[in-house]
């Protein structure tokens, strides 16, 4: 799960998708990272932690990090939270890893080019909308991941 700062959207996505895959009994490494190093080492934004906690998901253990080239080798699927992150990721990796990179909402069946809006400059309401959007999309996302991994639900 990749966004810009790795303190708002992608930590929420990591928390939700990890929980759903665990509940499905699927053993996967779910992680998140940001394009920027600005917040590296920090906990998620307190508004993201509070919102996730309110919906029963603990993301306080997470620490922000910048995406690295080895991530493109180590992970099977790299999901960008918005189109600008997606374009940036594709320009990082011109060769074999490119097929692993998808737009998060598009991969979950939303219309092409759908973005998870960045709540960073917004209010708690924007964080709640962000959480709910990621949560809704994650249902289809996890179904697709399990299906592509050959797991019968
Ligand atoms: P995120 O939100 O990409 O969802 O983690 C942001 C967090 C920090 C910044 C931008 C977006 N920033 O510019 O510091």
Coordinates of C-alpha atoms and ligand atoms in Angstrom, one line a residue:
X1 CA 0.0 0.0 0.0
X2 CA 1.7 3.2 -1.1
X3 CA 0.7 6.9 -0.7
X4 CA 2.7 10.1 -0.4
X5 CA 3.6 10.4 3.3
X6 CA 2.8 6.9 4.6
X7 CA 1.1 8.5 7.6
X8 CA -2.6 8.7 6.5
X9 CA -4.0 6.6 3.7
X10 CA -1.6 3.7 3.2
X11 CA -1.3 2.9 7.0
X12 CA -5.1 2.7 7.1
X13 CA -5.1 0.5 4.0
X14 CA -2.4 -1.7 5.6
X15 CA -4.4 -2.1 8.8
X16 CA -7.7 -2.9 7.0
X17 CA -6.3 -5.3 4.4
X18 CA -4.1 -7.1 6.9
X19 CA -7.1 -7.7 9.2
X20 CA -9.3 -8.9 6.3
X21 CA -6.6 -11.3 5.0
X22 CA -5.9 -12.6 8.5
X23 CA -9.7 -13.2 9.0
X24 CA -9.7 -15.2 5.7
X25 CA -6.9 -17.3 7.0
X26 CA -4.6 -16.1 4.2
X27 CA -0.9 -15.8 5.2
X28 CA 0.4 -12.7 3.5
X29 CA 2.8 -9.9 4.3
X30 CA 0.9 -6.6 4.1
X31 CA 3.0 -3.5 4.5
X32 CA 2.9 0.2 3.5
X33 CA 5.3 2.9 2.4
X34 CA 5.3 6.4 1.1
X35 CA 7.0 8.2 -1.8
X36 CA 8.4 10.8 0.6
X37 CA 10.9 10.2 3.4
X38 CA 9.7 13.3 5.2
X39 CA 7.7 11.4 7.9
X40 CA 10.0 8.3 8.1
X41 CA 10.1 6.7 11.5
X42 CA 6.9 8.5 12.6
X43 CA 3.6 6.9 13.8
X44 CA 0.6 7.4 11.5
X45 CA -1.1 10.8 11.8
X46 CA -3.0 10.8 15.1
X47 CA -6.2 11.4 13.2
X48 CA -5.7 8.3 11.1
X49 CA -4.9 6.3 14.3
X50 CA -8.0 7.6 16.1
X51 CA -10.3 7.0 13.2
X52 CA -9.0 3.4 12.7
X53 CA -9.2 2.7 16.4
X54 CA -12.8 3.9 16.4
X55 CA -13.5 1.2 13.8
X56 CA -11.6 -1.4 15.8
X57 CA -8.3 -1.4 13.8
X58 CA -5.0 -0.7 15.6
X59 CA -2.5 1.0 13.3
X60 CA -0.4 2.6 16.1
X61 CA 2.4 0.0 15.8
X62 CA 3.2 1.2 12.3
X63 CA 6.1 3.5 11.4
X64 CA 6.4 5.4 8.2
X65 CA 9.0 4.5 5.7
X66 CA 9.9 5.5 2.2
X67 CA 9.4 2.9 -0.6
X68 CA 12.6 1.3 -1.8
X69 CA 13.7 -0.4 -5.0
X70 CA 13.8 -3.8 -3.2
X71 CA 10.0 -3.4 -2.4
X72 CA 9.5 -4.0 -6.1
X73 CA 11.3 -7.4 -5.8
X74 CA 9.9 -8.4 -2.5
X75 CA 6.2 -7.8 -2.9
X76 CA 3.8 -9.4 -5.4
X77 CA 1.4 -6.5 -5.5
X78 CA 2.0 -2.8 -5.1
X79 CA -1.2 -0.7 -4.7
X80 CA -1.1 3.1 -5.1
X81 CA -3.6 5.2 -3.2
X82 CA -4.0 7.7 -6.0
X83 CA -3.1 8.3 -9.6
X84 CA -0.2 10.6 -9.0
X85 CA 1.4 8.0 -6.7
X86 CA 0.7 5.4 -9.3
X87 CA 2.4 7.4 -12.1
X88 CA 5.4 8.0 -9.9
X89 CA 5.7 4.3 -9.0
X90 CA 5.5 3.3 -12.6
X91 CA 8.4 5.7 -13.5
X92 CA 10.4 4.1 -10.6
X93 CA 10.2 0.7 -12.1
X94 CA 10.3 0.6 -15.9
X95 CA 10.8 -3.2 -16.3
X96 CA 9.6 -6.4 -14.7
X97 CA 8.0 -5.0 -11.6
X98 CA 5.6 -2.8 -13.6
X99 CA 2.8 -5.4 -13.8
X100 CA 2.7 -5.6 -10.0
X101 CA 1.7 -1.9 -9.7
X102 CA -2.0 -1.0 -9.6
X103 CA -4.3 1.8 -8.5
X104 CA -5.8 0.6 -5.2
X105 CA -9.5 1.4 -6.0
X106 CA -9.2 0.3 -9.6
X107 CA -7.8 -3.1 -8.5
X108 CA -10.9 -3.3 -6.2
X109 CA -13.2 -2.8 -9.2
X110 CA -13.8 0.9 -9.0
X111 CA -13.8 3.0 -12.2
X112 CA -10.4 3.5 -13.8
X113 CA -8.5 6.4 -12.3
X114 CA -10.4 6.4 -9.0
X115 CA -8.4 8.0 -6.2
X116 CA -8.4 7.8 -2.4
X117 CA -8.4 11.5 -1.6
X118 CA -5.6 12.7 0.7
X119 CA -7.1 13.7 4.0
X120 CA -3.9 15.2 5.4
X121 CA -5.0 18.8 5.0
X122 CA -8.6 18.0 5.9
X123 CA -10.5 17.4 9.1
X124 CA -11.6 14.3 11.0
X125 CA -14.5 14.0 8.6
X126 CA -12.1 13.5 5.8
X127 CA -10.3 10.8 7.7
X128 CA -13.6 9.0 8.4
X129 CA -14.5 9.2 4.7
X130 CA -11.1 7.9 3.8
X131 CA -11.4 5.0 6.2
X132 CA -14.9 4.1 4.9
X133 CA -13.8 4.2 1.3
X134 CA -10.8 2.0 1.9
X135 CA -12.9 -0.3 4.0
X136 CA -15.6 -0.7 1.3
X137 CA -13.1 -1.2 -1.4
X138 CA -11.1 -3.8 0.6
X139 CA -14.0 -6.3 0.5
X140 CA -13.6 -6.7 -3.3
X141 CA -9.9 -6.2 -3.1
X142 CA -9.4 -9.1 -0.7
X143 CA -11.8 -11.3 -2.7
X144 CA -9.6 -10.6 -5.8
X145 CA -6.4 -11.3 -3.9
X146 CA -7.7 -14.6 -2.6
X147 CA -9.0 -15.5 -6.0
X148 CA -5.7 -14.7 -7.8
X149 CA -3.8 -16.6 -5.2
X150 CA -6.0 -19.6 -6.0
X151 CA -7.7 -19.7 -2.6
X152 CA -11.4 -20.8 -2.7
X153 CA -13.5 -18.9 -0.3
Ligands
LIG1 P1 -0.7 10.4 3.0 O1 -1.0 11.9 3.4 O2 0.0 10.4 1.7 O3 -2.0 9.8 2.9 O4 0.2 9.8 4.1 C1 0.1 12.9 3.4 C2 0.8 13.0 4.5 C3 1.9 13.9 4.6 C4 2.1 14.7 3.4 C5 1.3 14.6 2.3 C6 0.3 13.6 2.3 N1 3.1 15.7 3.5 O5 3.3 16.4 2.5 O6 3.8 15.8 4.5

